[in-house]
Amino acid sequence: MGDMGDRTEPGPRWLSDGEQRVWRSYLHATTLLEDHLDRQLQRDAGMPHVYYGLLVQLSQAPRRRLRMTELAKSAKITRSRLSHAVARLEKNGWVRREDCPSDKRGQFAQLTDEGMEVLRRTAPGHVAAVRQALFDRLSPEQVEQLGTIMRVMAEGLEPTDPDADLPWLR
């Protein structure tokens, strides 16, 4: 075995008790928040939070439309999950798909007037749910700190490798 037996592999960097508490609190809070927002949107608009996010993305895009690949990328979901979601939104009359004239395989998703109206009706209740669940519970300093923490996390997790296994490419 030579000198291989003399090498020891570094072990895992286990979380300290304090880190474990923070991690579990983070998981608990984010799970509860997502459930809270899903229930509010199901009750008020008959859609899950992820669908609402897609409608918001489209409402903010030029001409209220995006290529399906761009929409999947901004939503951080697989193309198949996006296709299923857009099919449901299309069935409701909130989104329409259009073929891309410059790319035979490409498609656009466009927010319809009816979809825009659903957003207008739903947004006040949604922002109230977000406020009640998050911002009303934090001091202005905590909001600032949370924003900084989330930006640092997002920047560290955003893939930069061109060969990264990205959900929106699947």
Short mmCIF file of N, CA and C in Angstrom, two decimals:
data_model
loop_
_atom_site.label_atom_id
_atom_site.label_comp_id
_atom_site.label_asym_id
_atom_site.label_seq_id
_atom_site.Cartn_x
_atom_site.Cartn_y
_atom_site.Cartn_z
N MET A 1 0.81 -1.18 0.00
CA MET A 1 0.00 0.00 0.00
C MET A 1 0.87 1.26 0.00
N GLY A 2 2.13 1.13 0.26
CA GLY A 2 3.05 2.25 0.24
C GLY A 2 2.67 3.29 1.28
N ASP A 3 2.83 4.55 0.89
CA ASP A 3 2.53 5.62 1.84
C ASP A 3 1.07 6.06 1.82
N MET A 4 0.21 5.38 1.03
CA MET A 4 -1.21 5.72 0.97
C MET A 4 -1.85 5.54 2.34
N GLY A 5 -1.40 4.55 3.08
CA GLY A 5 -1.97 4.28 4.39
C GLY A 5 -1.67 5.39 5.40
N ASP A 6 -0.65 6.18 5.09
CA ASP A 6 -0.27 7.26 6.00
C ASP A 6 -1.16 8.50 5.82
N ARG A 7 -1.86 8.59 4.70
CA ARG A 7 -2.71 9.76 4.45
C ARG A 7 -4.09 9.57 5.06
N THR A 8 -4.55 10.58 5.65
CA THR A 8 -5.92 10.52 6.17
C THR A 8 -6.77 11.53 5.42
N GLU A 9 -7.90 11.08 5.02
CA GLU A 9 -8.84 11.97 4.34
C GLU A 9 -9.45 12.91 5.38
N PRO A 10 -9.60 14.19 5.03
CA PRO A 10 -10.27 15.07 5.99
C PRO A 10 -11.72 14.66 6.14
N GLY A 11 -12.20 14.70 7.34
CA GLY A 11 -13.59 14.32 7.60
C GLY A 11 -14.54 15.46 7.26
N PRO A 12 -15.82 15.18 7.34
CA PRO A 12 -16.81 16.23 7.06
C PRO A 12 -16.71 17.35 8.09
N ARG A 13 -17.02 18.55 7.66
CA ARG A 13 -17.07 19.69 8.57
C ARG A 13 -18.48 19.74 9.15
N TRP A 14 -18.71 18.99 10.21
CA TRP A 14 -20.03 18.93 10.82
C TRP A 14 -20.44 20.30 11.33
N LEU A 15 -21.73 20.53 11.37
CA LEU A 15 -22.24 21.79 11.90
C LEU A 15 -22.11 21.82 13.41
N SER A 16 -21.76 22.97 13.92
CA SER A 16 -21.73 23.12 15.38
C SER A 16 -23.17 23.11 15.88
N ASP A 17 -23.35 23.03 17.17
CA ASP A 17 -24.71 23.05 17.74
C ASP A 17 -25.43 24.34 17.34
N GLY A 18 -24.74 25.47 17.41
CA GLY A 18 -25.35 26.74 17.03
C GLY A 18 -25.72 26.78 15.56
N GLU A 19 -24.83 26.30 14.70
CA GLU A 19 -25.11 26.26 13.26
C GLU A 19 -26.28 25.32 12.97
N GLN A 20 -26.32 24.19 13.66
CA GLN A 20 -27.42 23.24 13.49
C GLN A 20 -28.76 23.89 13.85
N ARG A 21 -28.78 24.65 14.95
CA ARG A 21 -30.01 25.36 15.34
C ARG A 21 -30.42 26.37 14.28
N VAL A 22 -29.46 27.14 13.75
CA VAL A 22 -29.76 28.13 12.71
C VAL A 22 -30.27 27.43 11.45
N TRP A 23 -29.62 26.35 11.05
CA TRP A 23 -30.02 25.62 9.85
C TRP A 23 -31.44 25.08 9.98
N ARG A 24 -31.73 24.48 11.11
CA ARG A 24 -33.08 23.93 11.33
C ARG A 24 -34.13 25.04 11.39
N SER A 25 -33.78 26.17 12.01
CA SER A 25 -34.70 27.31 12.04
C SER A 25 -34.96 27.84 10.63
N TYR A 26 -33.90 27.91 9.83
CA TYR A 26 -34.04 28.37 8.44
C TYR A 26 -34.98 27.44 7.66
N LEU A 27 -34.73 26.14 7.75
CA LEU A 27 -35.58 25.17 7.04
C LEU A 27 -37.03 25.25 7.51
N HIS A 28 -37.23 25.33 8.81
CA HIS A 28 -38.56 25.40 9.38
C HIS A 28 -39.28 26.66 8.90
N ALA A 29 -38.60 27.80 8.99
CA ALA A 29 -39.22 29.08 8.61
C ALA A 29 -39.52 29.13 7.11
N THR A 30 -38.60 28.69 6.26
CA THR A 30 -38.84 28.76 4.81
C THR A 30 -39.93 27.80 4.38
N THR A 31 -40.01 26.64 5.02
CA THR A 31 -41.09 25.70 4.71
C THR A 31 -42.44 26.28 5.12
N LEU A 32 -42.50 26.87 6.31
CA LEU A 32 -43.74 27.49 6.77
C LEU A 32 -44.13 28.68 5.91
N LEU A 33 -43.15 29.49 5.50
CA LEU A 33 -43.43 30.66 4.66
C LEU A 33 -43.98 30.23 3.31
N GLU A 34 -43.35 29.26 2.68
CA GLU A 34 -43.83 28.80 1.38
C GLU A 34 -45.24 28.22 1.49
N ASP A 35 -45.50 27.46 2.54
CA ASP A 35 -46.84 26.91 2.77
C ASP A 35 -47.85 28.04 2.99
N HIS A 36 -47.48 29.03 3.78
CA HIS A 36 -48.36 30.18 4.06
C HIS A 36 -48.74 30.89 2.76
N LEU A 37 -47.73 31.15 1.91
CA LEU A 37 -47.99 31.85 0.65
C LEU A 37 -48.77 30.99 -0.32
N ASP A 38 -48.47 29.70 -0.36
CA ASP A 38 -49.25 28.79 -1.22
C ASP A 38 -50.72 28.75 -0.82
N ARG A 39 -50.97 28.65 0.48
CA ARG A 39 -52.37 28.59 0.95
C ARG A 39 -53.10 29.89 0.62
N GLN A 40 -52.45 31.03 0.82
CA GLN A 40 -53.08 32.32 0.52
C GLN A 40 -53.41 32.41 -0.97
N LEU A 41 -52.48 32.02 -1.83
CA LEU A 41 -52.71 32.13 -3.27
C LEU A 41 -53.72 31.10 -3.77
N GLN A 42 -53.72 29.90 -3.19
CA GLN A 42 -54.74 28.91 -3.55
C GLN A 42 -56.13 29.42 -3.17
N ARG A 43 -56.23 30.00 -1.98
CA ARG A 43 -57.51 30.52 -1.50
C ARG A 43 -57.98 31.70 -2.36
N ASP A 44 -57.09 32.64 -2.64
CA ASP A 44 -57.48 33.87 -3.32
C ASP A 44 -57.51 33.78 -4.84
N ALA A 45 -56.70 32.88 -5.42
CA ALA A 45 -56.61 32.85 -6.88
C ALA A 45 -56.61 31.45 -7.48
N GLY A 46 -56.64 30.42 -6.64
CA GLY A 46 -56.65 29.05 -7.15
C GLY A 46 -55.36 28.65 -7.84
N MET A 47 -54.23 29.19 -7.36
CA MET A 47 -52.94 28.82 -7.95
C MET A 47 -51.86 28.73 -6.88
N PRO A 48 -50.84 27.91 -7.12
CA PRO A 48 -49.72 27.84 -6.18
C PRO A 48 -48.79 29.04 -6.34
N HIS A 49 -47.94 29.23 -5.36
CA HIS A 49 -47.01 30.36 -5.35
C HIS A 49 -46.13 30.39 -6.60
N VAL A 50 -45.66 29.24 -7.06
CA VAL A 50 -44.78 29.22 -8.23
C VAL A 50 -45.50 29.77 -9.46
N TYR A 51 -46.80 29.49 -9.62
CA TYR A 51 -47.55 30.01 -10.77
C TYR A 51 -47.68 31.53 -10.66
N TYR A 52 -47.94 32.02 -9.47
CA TYR A 52 -48.02 33.46 -9.25
C TYR A 52 -46.70 34.12 -9.66
N GLY A 53 -45.60 33.51 -9.27
CA GLY A 53 -44.28 34.04 -9.64
C GLY A 53 -44.09 34.11 -11.15
N LEU A 54 -44.60 33.12 -11.87
CA LEU A 54 -44.50 33.15 -13.33
C LEU A 54 -45.31 34.30 -13.90
N LEU A 55 -46.51 34.51 -13.38
CA LEU A 55 -47.34 35.62 -13.86
C LEU A 55 -46.66 36.95 -13.57
N VAL A 56 -46.05 37.09 -12.41
CA VAL A 56 -45.35 38.33 -12.07
C VAL A 56 -44.19 38.55 -13.04
N GLN A 57 -43.41 37.50 -13.30
CA GLN A 57 -42.29 37.63 -14.25
C GLN A 57 -42.78 38.12 -15.60
N LEU A 58 -43.86 37.53 -16.08
CA LEU A 58 -44.41 37.93 -17.39
C LEU A 58 -44.94 39.36 -17.35
N SER A 59 -45.56 39.75 -16.25
CA SER A 59 -46.12 41.10 -16.15
C SER A 59 -45.04 42.17 -16.20
N GLN A 60 -43.82 41.83 -15.80
CA GLN A 60 -42.73 42.79 -15.77
C GLN A 60 -41.87 42.77 -17.03
N ALA A 61 -42.14 41.85 -17.93
CA ALA A 61 -41.36 41.71 -19.16
C ALA A 61 -41.89 42.66 -20.24
N PRO A 62 -41.03 43.06 -21.16
CA PRO A 62 -41.51 43.88 -22.28
C PRO A 62 -42.63 43.15 -23.04
N ARG A 63 -43.70 43.87 -23.31
CA ARG A 63 -44.88 43.32 -24.00
C ARG A 63 -45.49 42.13 -23.25
N ARG A 64 -45.16 42.02 -21.94
CA ARG A 64 -45.68 40.96 -21.06
C ARG A 64 -45.41 39.56 -21.62
N ARG A 65 -44.25 39.39 -22.25
CA ARG A 65 -43.92 38.07 -22.79
C ARG A 65 -42.43 37.79 -22.66
N LEU A 66 -42.13 36.50 -22.49
CA LEU A 66 -40.76 36.01 -22.40
C LEU A 66 -40.65 34.70 -23.15
N ARG A 67 -39.45 34.43 -23.64
CA ARG A 67 -39.19 33.10 -24.19
C ARG A 67 -39.33 32.10 -23.06
N MET A 68 -39.82 30.94 -23.37
CA MET A 68 -40.01 29.90 -22.34
C MET A 68 -38.69 29.59 -21.64
N THR A 69 -37.58 29.55 -22.38
CA THR A 69 -36.29 29.25 -21.76
C THR A 69 -35.90 30.34 -20.77
N GLU A 70 -36.17 31.61 -21.08
CA GLU A 70 -35.87 32.71 -20.16
C GLU A 70 -36.76 32.66 -18.92
N LEU A 71 -38.03 32.30 -19.13
CA LEU A 71 -38.96 32.20 -18.01
C LEU A 71 -38.53 31.07 -17.07
N ALA A 72 -38.11 29.93 -17.63
CA ALA A 72 -37.62 28.82 -16.81
C ALA A 72 -36.37 29.24 -16.03
N LYS A 73 -35.48 29.97 -16.70
CA LYS A 73 -34.25 30.42 -16.05
C LYS A 73 -34.56 31.38 -14.91
N SER A 74 -35.44 32.35 -15.13
CA SER A 74 -35.73 33.31 -14.07
C SER A 74 -36.48 32.68 -12.91
N ALA A 75 -37.30 31.66 -13.21
CA ALA A 75 -38.05 30.97 -12.15
C ALA A 75 -37.23 29.87 -11.49
N LYS A 76 -36.09 29.52 -12.09
CA LYS A 76 -35.20 28.47 -11.58
C LYS A 76 -35.92 27.12 -11.49
N ILE A 77 -36.66 26.80 -12.56
CA ILE A 77 -37.35 25.51 -12.63
C ILE A 77 -37.02 24.82 -13.94
N THR A 78 -37.27 23.51 -13.98
CA THR A 78 -37.00 22.76 -15.20
C THR A 78 -37.98 23.17 -16.30
N ARG A 79 -37.55 22.97 -17.53
CA ARG A 79 -38.42 23.31 -18.65
C ARG A 79 -39.69 22.46 -18.64
N SER A 80 -39.58 21.21 -18.21
CA SER A 80 -40.79 20.36 -18.18
C SER A 80 -41.77 20.86 -17.12
N ARG A 81 -41.26 21.27 -15.96
CA ARG A 81 -42.15 21.82 -14.92
C ARG A 81 -42.78 23.13 -15.41
N LEU A 82 -41.99 23.95 -16.09
CA LEU A 82 -42.53 25.20 -16.64
C LEU A 82 -43.60 24.90 -17.68
N SER A 83 -43.35 23.93 -18.54
CA SER A 83 -44.31 23.59 -19.58
C SER A 83 -45.64 23.16 -18.96
N HIS A 84 -45.56 22.37 -17.91
CA HIS A 84 -46.78 21.93 -17.20
C HIS A 84 -47.49 23.13 -16.58
N ALA A 85 -46.74 24.01 -15.94
CA ALA A 85 -47.33 25.19 -15.30
C ALA A 85 -47.98 26.10 -16.33
N VAL A 86 -47.29 26.34 -17.43
CA VAL A 86 -47.84 27.22 -18.47
C VAL A 86 -49.09 26.59 -19.10
N ALA A 87 -49.10 25.27 -19.24
CA ALA A 87 -50.30 24.60 -19.77
C ALA A 87 -51.49 24.86 -18.85
N ARG A 88 -51.28 24.79 -17.53
CA ARG A 88 -52.37 25.08 -16.58
C ARG A 88 -52.79 26.54 -16.65
N LEU A 89 -51.82 27.43 -16.73
CA LEU A 89 -52.13 28.86 -16.81
C LEU A 89 -52.83 29.19 -18.13
N GLU A 90 -52.45 28.49 -19.18
CA GLU A 90 -53.10 28.65 -20.49
C GLU A 90 -54.55 28.19 -20.42
N LYS A 91 -54.77 27.06 -19.77
CA LYS A 91 -56.13 26.52 -19.61
C LYS A 91 -57.03 27.52 -18.87
N ASN A 92 -56.45 28.26 -17.91
CA ASN A 92 -57.20 29.28 -17.18
C ASN A 92 -57.40 30.56 -17.99
N GLY A 93 -56.71 30.66 -19.13
CA GLY A 93 -56.81 31.86 -19.95
C GLY A 93 -55.90 32.99 -19.49
N TRP A 94 -54.94 32.70 -18.63
CA TRP A 94 -54.07 33.72 -18.06
C TRP A 94 -52.79 33.92 -18.85
N VAL A 95 -52.40 32.91 -19.61
CA VAL A 95 -51.17 32.94 -20.41
C VAL A 95 -51.50 32.33 -21.76
N ARG A 96 -50.80 32.81 -22.77
CA ARG A 96 -50.92 32.19 -24.10
C ARG A 96 -49.51 31.92 -24.61
N ARG A 97 -49.36 30.81 -25.31
CA ARG A 97 -48.06 30.47 -25.91
C ARG A 97 -48.07 30.90 -27.37
N GLU A 98 -46.92 31.37 -27.83
CA GLU A 98 -46.75 31.75 -29.22
C GLU A 98 -45.44 31.16 -29.72
N ASP A 99 -45.45 30.69 -30.95
CA ASP A 99 -44.21 30.21 -31.54
C ASP A 99 -43.27 31.38 -31.80
N CYS A 100 -42.00 31.11 -31.70
CA CYS A 100 -40.98 32.11 -31.94
C CYS A 100 -40.67 32.12 -33.44
N PRO A 101 -40.88 33.24 -34.14
CA PRO A 101 -40.66 33.25 -35.59
C PRO A 101 -39.21 33.00 -35.99
N SER A 102 -38.25 33.38 -35.13
CA SER A 102 -36.84 33.22 -35.49
C SER A 102 -36.25 31.87 -35.08
N ASP A 103 -37.03 31.08 -34.32
CA ASP A 103 -36.54 29.79 -33.82
C ASP A 103 -37.70 28.81 -33.83
N LYS A 104 -37.66 27.88 -34.74
CA LYS A 104 -38.79 26.93 -34.93
C LYS A 104 -39.12 26.16 -33.64
N ARG A 105 -38.10 25.89 -32.80
CA ARG A 105 -38.35 25.13 -31.58
C ARG A 105 -38.71 26.02 -30.41
N GLY A 106 -38.44 27.31 -30.52
CA GLY A 106 -38.67 28.21 -29.40
C GLY A 106 -40.12 28.67 -29.29
N GLN A 107 -40.51 28.99 -28.07
CA GLN A 107 -41.86 29.51 -27.82
C GLN A 107 -41.78 30.66 -26.83
N PHE A 108 -42.75 31.54 -26.94
CA PHE A 108 -42.94 32.61 -25.98
C PHE A 108 -44.13 32.28 -25.11
N ALA A 109 -44.06 32.74 -23.87
CA ALA A 109 -45.24 32.74 -22.99
C ALA A 109 -45.62 34.21 -22.85
N GLN A 110 -46.90 34.50 -23.05
CA GLN A 110 -47.37 35.87 -22.95
C GLN A 110 -48.52 35.95 -21.96
N LEU A 111 -48.45 36.93 -21.06
CA LEU A 111 -49.51 37.17 -20.09
C LEU A 111 -50.68 37.82 -20.82
N THR A 112 -51.86 37.23 -20.66
CA THR A 112 -53.06 37.78 -21.29
C THR A 112 -53.63 38.92 -20.43
N ASP A 113 -54.59 39.64 -20.99
CA ASP A 113 -55.26 40.68 -20.21
C ASP A 113 -55.95 40.07 -18.99
N GLU A 114 -56.53 38.88 -19.19
CA GLU A 114 -57.19 38.19 -18.07
C GLU A 114 -56.17 37.82 -17.00
N GLY A 115 -54.99 37.37 -17.41
CA GLY A 115 -53.93 37.05 -16.46
C GLY A 115 -53.46 38.28 -15.71
N MET A 116 -53.38 39.40 -16.41
CA MET A 116 -52.99 40.66 -15.76
C MET A 116 -54.04 41.08 -14.74
N GLU A 117 -55.30 40.86 -15.06
CA GLU A 117 -56.38 41.19 -14.13
C GLU A 117 -56.32 40.30 -12.88
N VAL A 118 -56.00 39.02 -13.07
CA VAL A 118 -55.85 38.11 -11.92
C VAL A 118 -54.74 38.63 -11.01
N LEU A 119 -53.63 39.06 -11.59
CA LEU A 119 -52.54 39.63 -10.79
C LEU A 119 -53.00 40.87 -10.03
N ARG A 120 -53.72 41.76 -10.71
CA ARG A 120 -54.19 42.99 -10.06
C ARG A 120 -55.09 42.66 -8.86
N ARG A 121 -55.95 41.66 -9.03
CA ARG A 121 -56.87 41.28 -7.94
C ARG A 121 -56.13 40.57 -6.81
N THR A 122 -55.13 39.78 -7.16
CA THR A 122 -54.46 38.91 -6.19
C THR A 122 -53.31 39.60 -5.45
N ALA A 123 -52.67 40.56 -6.08
CA ALA A 123 -51.47 41.20 -5.51
C ALA A 123 -51.70 41.80 -4.13
N PRO A 124 -52.81 42.52 -3.88
CA PRO A 124 -52.97 43.10 -2.53
C PRO A 124 -52.98 42.04 -1.42
N GLY A 125 -53.68 40.94 -1.63
CA GLY A 125 -53.71 39.88 -0.63
C GLY A 125 -52.37 39.20 -0.48
N HIS A 126 -51.66 39.06 -1.60
CA HIS A 126 -50.35 38.41 -1.55
C HIS A 126 -49.35 39.28 -0.79
N VAL A 127 -49.31 40.57 -1.12
CA VAL A 127 -48.36 41.44 -0.42
C VAL A 127 -48.72 41.52 1.07
N ALA A 128 -49.99 41.49 1.40
CA ALA A 128 -50.39 41.48 2.82
C ALA A 128 -49.89 40.21 3.50
N ALA A 129 -49.97 39.07 2.81
CA ALA A 129 -49.48 37.81 3.39
C ALA A 129 -47.97 37.84 3.58
N VAL A 130 -47.25 38.40 2.62
CA VAL A 130 -45.79 38.52 2.74
C VAL A 130 -45.43 39.45 3.89
N ARG A 131 -46.12 40.59 3.96
CA ARG A 131 -45.88 41.54 5.06
C ARG A 131 -46.12 40.90 6.41
N GLN A 132 -47.27 40.25 6.55
CA GLN A 132 -47.66 39.65 7.82
C GLN A 132 -46.67 38.54 8.23
N ALA A 133 -46.24 37.76 7.26
CA ALA A 133 -45.38 36.61 7.57
C ALA A 133 -43.92 37.00 7.78
N LEU A 134 -43.47 38.08 7.16
CA LEU A 134 -42.04 38.38 7.18
C LEU A 134 -41.74 39.79 7.70
N PHE A 135 -42.12 40.80 6.95
CA PHE A 135 -41.66 42.15 7.25
C PHE A 135 -42.24 42.74 8.53
N ASP A 136 -43.46 42.42 8.86
CA ASP A 136 -44.05 42.95 10.10
C ASP A 136 -43.42 42.33 11.35
N ARG A 137 -42.69 41.25 11.19
CA ARG A 137 -42.06 40.57 12.32
C ARG A 137 -40.62 41.01 12.57
N LEU A 138 -40.08 41.78 11.62
CA LEU A 138 -38.67 42.17 11.69
C LEU A 138 -38.51 43.67 11.88
N SER A 139 -37.44 44.05 12.55
CA SER A 139 -37.11 45.47 12.67
C SER A 139 -36.50 45.92 11.33
N PRO A 140 -36.43 47.22 11.08
CA PRO A 140 -35.78 47.69 9.85
C PRO A 140 -34.33 47.18 9.73
N GLU A 141 -33.63 47.11 10.84
CA GLU A 141 -32.25 46.60 10.82
C GLU A 141 -32.22 45.12 10.43
N GLN A 142 -33.17 44.34 10.96
CA GLN A 142 -33.22 42.92 10.61
C GLN A 142 -33.57 42.73 9.13
N VAL A 143 -34.45 43.57 8.61
CA VAL A 143 -34.78 43.50 7.17
C VAL A 143 -33.52 43.76 6.35
N GLU A 144 -32.77 44.77 6.72
CA GLU A 144 -31.51 45.10 6.03
C GLU A 144 -30.54 43.92 6.09
N GLN A 145 -30.39 43.34 7.30
CA GLN A 145 -29.49 42.20 7.47
C GLN A 145 -29.95 41.00 6.65
N LEU A 146 -31.26 40.73 6.66
CA LEU A 146 -31.78 39.60 5.90
C LEU A 146 -31.51 39.79 4.41
N GLY A 147 -31.71 41.01 3.92
CA GLY A 147 -31.43 41.30 2.52
C GLY A 147 -29.97 41.04 2.17
N THR A 148 -29.08 41.48 3.03
CA THR A 148 -27.65 41.27 2.80
C THR A 148 -27.32 39.78 2.81
N ILE A 149 -27.85 39.07 3.78
CA ILE A 149 -27.60 37.62 3.89
C ILE A 149 -28.11 36.89 2.65
N MET A 150 -29.32 37.20 2.22
CA MET A 150 -29.90 36.51 1.06
C MET A 150 -29.11 36.82 -0.22
N ARG A 151 -28.64 38.07 -0.39
CA ARG A 151 -27.82 38.41 -1.56
C ARG A 151 -26.52 37.62 -1.57
N VAL A 152 -25.86 37.54 -0.40
CA VAL A 152 -24.61 36.79 -0.30
C VAL A 152 -24.85 35.31 -0.64
N MET A 153 -25.93 34.75 -0.11
CA MET A 153 -26.24 33.34 -0.40
C MET A 153 -26.51 33.15 -1.89
N ALA A 154 -27.33 34.01 -2.47
CA ALA A 154 -27.69 33.87 -3.88
C ALA A 154 -26.46 34.01 -4.78
N GLU A 155 -25.62 34.99 -4.48
CA GLU A 155 -24.40 35.17 -5.28
C GLU A 155 -23.49 33.95 -5.19
N GLY A 156 -23.40 33.36 -4.03
CA GLY A 156 -22.55 32.18 -3.85
C GLY A 156 -23.10 30.93 -4.51
N LEU A 157 -24.42 30.88 -4.68
CA LEU A 157 -25.06 29.69 -5.25
C LEU A 157 -25.34 29.81 -6.75
N GLU A 158 -25.30 31.03 -7.28
CA GLU A 158 -25.60 31.24 -8.70
C GLU A 158 -24.51 30.57 -9.54
N PRO A 159 -24.89 29.62 -10.39
CA PRO A 159 -23.88 28.89 -11.17
C PRO A 159 -23.17 29.82 -12.16
N THR A 160 -21.85 29.69 -12.23
CA THR A 160 -21.08 30.46 -13.20
C THR A 160 -20.39 29.55 -14.21
N ASP A 161 -20.30 28.28 -13.89
CA ASP A 161 -19.67 27.31 -14.78
C ASP A 161 -20.58 27.05 -15.98
N PRO A 162 -20.08 27.22 -17.21
CA PRO A 162 -20.94 27.01 -18.38
C PRO A 162 -21.45 25.56 -18.50
N ASP A 163 -20.79 24.62 -17.84
CA ASP A 163 -21.22 23.22 -17.87
C ASP A 163 -22.05 22.83 -16.66
N ALA A 164 -22.48 23.81 -15.86
CA ALA A 164 -23.25 23.52 -14.65
C ALA A 164 -24.56 22.83 -15.01
N ASP A 165 -24.99 21.93 -14.15
CA ASP A 165 -26.26 21.21 -14.33
C ASP A 165 -27.38 22.14 -13.84
N LEU A 166 -27.93 22.91 -14.76
CA LEU A 166 -28.91 23.93 -14.42
C LEU A 166 -30.33 23.40 -14.66
N PRO A 167 -31.23 23.60 -13.70
CA PRO A 167 -32.59 23.07 -13.84
C PRO A 167 -33.28 23.54 -15.12
N TRP A 168 -33.11 24.81 -15.49
CA TRP A 168 -33.82 25.35 -16.65
C TRP A 168 -33.27 24.85 -17.97
N LEU A 169 -32.18 24.07 -17.94
CA LEU A 169 -31.67 23.45 -19.16
C LEU A 169 -32.13 22.01 -19.28
N ARG A 170 -32.79 21.51 -18.23
CA ARG A 170 -33.26 20.13 -18.26
C ARG A 170 -34.65 20.07 -18.83
#
